[in-house]
Amino acid sequence: MSVKRPFRRHEHSADQAESLQEPAFAVCLPPRLRLYCAAVPAGAGEQEAYRMGREFAGHYIEHVAHHPSAAEDSLLARMAEYADFTAEGPEGEYWAGFFSLLEEAVLSAAEFLDADGKMGGSIH
């Protein structure tokens, strides 16, 4: 049985098929998270790529929240092996969007942790 990707409501152009292609790092993702990972379309602007990166980061955070043992899989590190952090244009903006949302989540959680990662303290 194959899993079909849900279509996004705002995509109705000829680029729709291309936008559903997976980026290279998708090979390391669990199947349920892989459903939310789409390559940036070739004609996408930098703002669209940034938004897509943030959107996927939201799904990544949700996945980790629902699967606490996922951190043991070093999924983020495996994804980073595929990232070209020097890329400019849409690819670079995708990663900038992805990591900006992760950074916001880490900063938000940091106020509840101490330096050893225990709840109730502060890392300051």
PDB file of C-alpha atoms in Angstrom:
ATOM      1  CA  MET A   1       0.000   0.000   0.000  1.00  0.00           C
ATOM      2  CA  SER A   2       1.476   3.332  -0.970  1.00  0.00           C
ATOM      3  CA  VAL A   3       1.006   6.549   0.943  1.00  0.00           C
ATOM      4  CA  LYS A   4      -0.266   9.520  -1.035  1.00  0.00           C
ATOM      5  CA  ARG A   5       0.878  13.010  -0.181  1.00  0.00           C
ATOM      6  CA  PRO A   6      -1.798  15.541   0.641  1.00  0.00           C
ATOM      7  CA  PHE A   7      -1.907  18.382  -1.860  1.00  0.00           C
ATOM      8  CA  ARG A   8      -1.449  21.898  -0.599  1.00  0.00           C
ATOM      9  CA  ARG A   9      -4.426  24.147  -1.264  1.00  0.00           C
ATOM     10  CA  HIS A  10      -2.364  27.045  -2.606  1.00  0.00           C
ATOM     11  CA  GLU A  11      -0.500  25.078  -5.265  1.00  0.00           C
ATOM     12  CA  HIS A  12      -2.399  24.693  -8.512  1.00  0.00           C
ATOM     13  CA  SER A  13       0.260  25.399 -11.106  1.00  0.00           C
ATOM     14  CA  ALA A  14       2.367  23.213 -13.353  1.00  0.00           C
ATOM     15  CA  ASP A  15       5.065  23.398 -10.671  1.00  0.00           C
ATOM     16  CA  GLN A  16       2.863  21.352  -8.324  1.00  0.00           C
ATOM     17  CA  ALA A  17       4.362  17.996  -9.338  1.00  0.00           C
ATOM     18  CA  GLU A  18       7.877  19.364  -8.896  1.00  0.00           C
ATOM     19  CA  SER A  19       7.050  20.812  -5.467  1.00  0.00           C
ATOM     20  CA  LEU A  20       6.124  17.355  -4.204  1.00  0.00           C
ATOM     21  CA  GLN A  21       9.570  15.926  -4.879  1.00  0.00           C
ATOM     22  CA  GLU A  22      11.606  15.118  -1.804  1.00  0.00           C
ATOM     23  CA  PRO A  23      14.902  16.839  -1.028  1.00  0.00           C
ATOM     24  CA  ALA A  24      17.990  14.647  -0.637  1.00  0.00           C
ATOM     25  CA  PHE A  25      17.863  14.654   3.179  1.00  0.00           C
ATOM     26  CA  ALA A  26      14.398  13.026   3.145  1.00  0.00           C
ATOM     27  CA  VAL A  27      16.034   9.595   2.890  1.00  0.00           C
ATOM     28  CA  CYS A  28      16.961   9.740   6.578  1.00  0.00           C
ATOM     29  CA  LEU A  29      13.483  10.715   7.801  1.00  0.00           C
ATOM     30  CA  PRO A  30      10.941   8.394   9.404  1.00  0.00           C
ATOM     31  CA  PRO A  31       8.043   7.693   7.009  1.00  0.00           C
ATOM     32  CA  ARG A  32       5.468   9.795   8.920  1.00  0.00           C
ATOM     33  CA  LEU A  33       7.726  12.859   8.980  1.00  0.00           C
ATOM     34  CA  ARG A  34       8.705  12.322   5.367  1.00  0.00           C
ATOM     35  CA  LEU A  35       5.132  13.158   4.334  1.00  0.00           C
ATOM     36  CA  TYR A  36       5.751  16.804   5.246  1.00  0.00           C
ATOM     37  CA  CYS A  37       9.084  17.196   3.524  1.00  0.00           C
ATOM     38  CA  ALA A  38       8.994  18.685   0.042  1.00  0.00           C
ATOM     39  CA  ALA A  39      11.755  20.098  -2.104  1.00  0.00           C
ATOM     40  CA  VAL A  40      11.686  23.805  -2.797  1.00  0.00           C
ATOM     41  CA  PRO A  41      10.273  24.259  -6.312  1.00  0.00           C
ATOM     42  CA  ALA A  42      12.800  25.530  -8.837  1.00  0.00           C
ATOM     43  CA  GLY A  43      10.873  28.761  -9.418  1.00  0.00           C
ATOM     44  CA  ALA A  44      10.298  29.527  -5.728  1.00  0.00           C
ATOM     45  CA  GLY A  45      11.443  32.796  -4.304  1.00  0.00           C
ATOM     46  CA  GLU A  46      13.556  33.156  -1.190  1.00  0.00           C
ATOM     47  CA  GLN A  47      10.563  34.074   1.001  1.00  0.00           C
ATOM     48  CA  GLU A  48       8.671  30.974  -0.115  1.00  0.00           C
ATOM     49  CA  ALA A  49      11.716  28.783   0.570  1.00  0.00           C
ATOM     50  CA  TYR A  50      12.151  30.360   4.028  1.00  0.00           C
ATOM     51  CA  ARG A  51       8.472  29.709   4.799  1.00  0.00           C
ATOM     52  CA  MET A  52       8.776  26.098   3.635  1.00  0.00           C
ATOM     53  CA  GLY A  53      11.798  25.587   5.890  1.00  0.00           C
ATOM     54  CA  ARG A  54       9.908  26.953   8.903  1.00  0.00           C
ATOM     55  CA  GLU A  55       6.874  24.838   8.050  1.00  0.00           C
ATOM     56  CA  PHE A  56       8.944  21.672   7.909  1.00  0.00           C
ATOM     57  CA  ALA A  57      10.686  22.637  11.185  1.00  0.00           C
ATOM     58  CA  GLY A  58       7.248  22.830  12.793  1.00  0.00           C
ATOM     59  CA  HIS A  59       6.503  19.299  11.652  1.00  0.00           C
ATOM     60  CA  TYR A  60       9.927  18.166  12.877  1.00  0.00           C
ATOM     61  CA  ILE A  61       9.275  19.694  16.332  1.00  0.00           C
ATOM     62  CA  GLU A  62       5.839  18.069  16.454  1.00  0.00           C
ATOM     63  CA  HIS A  63       7.386  14.711  15.506  1.00  0.00           C
ATOM     64  CA  VAL A  64       9.978  14.960  18.287  1.00  0.00           C
ATOM     65  CA  ALA A  65       7.286  15.990  20.793  1.00  0.00           C
ATOM     66  CA  HIS A  66       5.200  12.928  19.922  1.00  0.00           C
ATOM     67  CA  HIS A  67       8.200  10.591  19.739  1.00  0.00           C
ATOM     68  CA  PRO A  68      10.545  11.516  22.617  1.00  0.00           C
ATOM     69  CA  SER A  69      12.885   8.629  21.804  1.00  0.00           C
ATOM     70  CA  ALA A  70      13.459  10.196  18.357  1.00  0.00           C
ATOM     71  CA  ALA A  71      16.265  12.275  19.872  1.00  0.00           C
ATOM     72  CA  GLU A  72      18.243   9.065  20.349  1.00  0.00           C
ATOM     73  CA  ASP A  73      18.190   8.566  16.565  1.00  0.00           C
ATOM     74  CA  SER A  74      20.238  11.754  15.978  1.00  0.00           C
ATOM     75  CA  LEU A  75      17.770  12.688  13.261  1.00  0.00           C
ATOM     76  CA  LEU A  76      18.730  16.358  13.230  1.00  0.00           C
ATOM     77  CA  ALA A  77      22.416  15.482  12.869  1.00  0.00           C
ATOM     78  CA  ARG A  78      21.654  13.086  10.015  1.00  0.00           C
ATOM     79  CA  MET A  79      19.572  15.761   8.266  1.00  0.00           C
ATOM     80  CA  ALA A  80      22.412  18.279   8.667  1.00  0.00           C
ATOM     81  CA  GLU A  81      24.748  15.942   6.763  1.00  0.00           C
ATOM     82  CA  TYR A  82      22.709  16.736   3.650  1.00  0.00           C
ATOM     83  CA  ALA A  83      22.477  20.499   4.185  1.00  0.00           C
ATOM     84  CA  ASP A  84      24.654  22.905   2.250  1.00  0.00           C
ATOM     85  CA  PHE A  85      24.872  25.737   4.769  1.00  0.00           C
ATOM     86  CA  THR A  86      26.795  27.889   2.299  1.00  0.00           C
ATOM     87  CA  ALA A  87      24.057  27.700  -0.330  1.00  0.00           C
ATOM     88  CA  GLU A  88      22.535  30.973  -1.415  1.00  0.00           C
ATOM     89  CA  GLY A  89      19.098  31.582  -2.847  1.00  0.00           C
ATOM     90  CA  PRO A  90      16.113  29.347  -2.093  1.00  0.00           C
ATOM     91  CA  GLU A  91      18.127  26.401  -0.725  1.00  0.00           C
ATOM     92  CA  GLY A  92      19.936  28.606   1.770  1.00  0.00           C
ATOM     93  CA  GLU A  93      16.690  30.331   2.749  1.00  0.00           C
ATOM     94  CA  TYR A  94      15.036  26.944   3.333  1.00  0.00           C
ATOM     95  CA  TRP A  95      17.697  26.029   5.889  1.00  0.00           C
ATOM     96  CA  ALA A  96      17.610  29.534   7.394  1.00  0.00           C
ATOM     97  CA  GLY A  97      13.854  29.171   7.928  1.00  0.00           C
ATOM     98  CA  PHE A  98      14.210  25.645   9.302  1.00  0.00           C
ATOM     99  CA  PHE A  99      16.879  26.534  11.838  1.00  0.00           C
ATOM    100  CA  SER A 100      15.313  29.870  12.822  1.00  0.00           C
ATOM    101  CA  LEU A 101      12.199  28.058  14.084  1.00  0.00           C
ATOM    102  CA  LEU A 102      14.326  25.435  15.846  1.00  0.00           C
ATOM    103  CA  GLU A 103      16.299  28.204  17.519  1.00  0.00           C
ATOM    104  CA  GLU A 104      13.082  29.868  18.692  1.00  0.00           C
ATOM    105  CA  ALA A 105      11.920  26.557  20.163  1.00  0.00           C
ATOM    106  CA  VAL A 106      15.242  25.987  21.933  1.00  0.00           C
ATOM    107  CA  LEU A 107      15.241  29.507  23.365  1.00  0.00           C
ATOM    108  CA  SER A 108      11.687  29.040  24.559  1.00  0.00           C
ATOM    109  CA  ALA A 109      12.540  25.723  26.238  1.00  0.00           C
ATOM    110  CA  ALA A 110      15.821  27.025  27.694  1.00  0.00           C
ATOM    111  CA  GLU A 111      14.076  29.010  30.398  1.00  0.00           C
ATOM    112  CA  PHE A 112      12.780  25.743  31.857  1.00  0.00           C
ATOM    113  CA  LEU A 113      16.127  23.911  31.916  1.00  0.00           C
ATOM    114  CA  ASP A 114      19.273  24.231  33.955  1.00  0.00           C
ATOM    115  CA  ALA A 115      22.770  23.756  32.528  1.00  0.00           C
ATOM    116  CA  ASP A 116      22.529  19.977  33.024  1.00  0.00           C
ATOM    117  CA  GLY A 117      19.264  19.736  31.087  1.00  0.00           C
ATOM    118  CA  LYS A 118      17.149  19.247  34.226  1.00  0.00           C
ATOM    119  CA  MET A 119      13.751  20.889  34.549  1.00  0.00           C
ATOM    120  CA  GLY A 120      13.203  23.812  36.857  1.00  0.00           C
ATOM    121  CA  GLY A 121      16.507  25.591  36.559  1.00  0.00           C
ATOM    122  CA  SER A 122      18.153  28.153  34.379  1.00  0.00           C
ATOM    123  CA  ILE A 123      21.073  27.861  31.979  1.00  0.00           C
ATOM    124  CA  HIS A 124      22.193  31.411  32.799  1.00  0.00           C
TER     125      HIS A 124
END
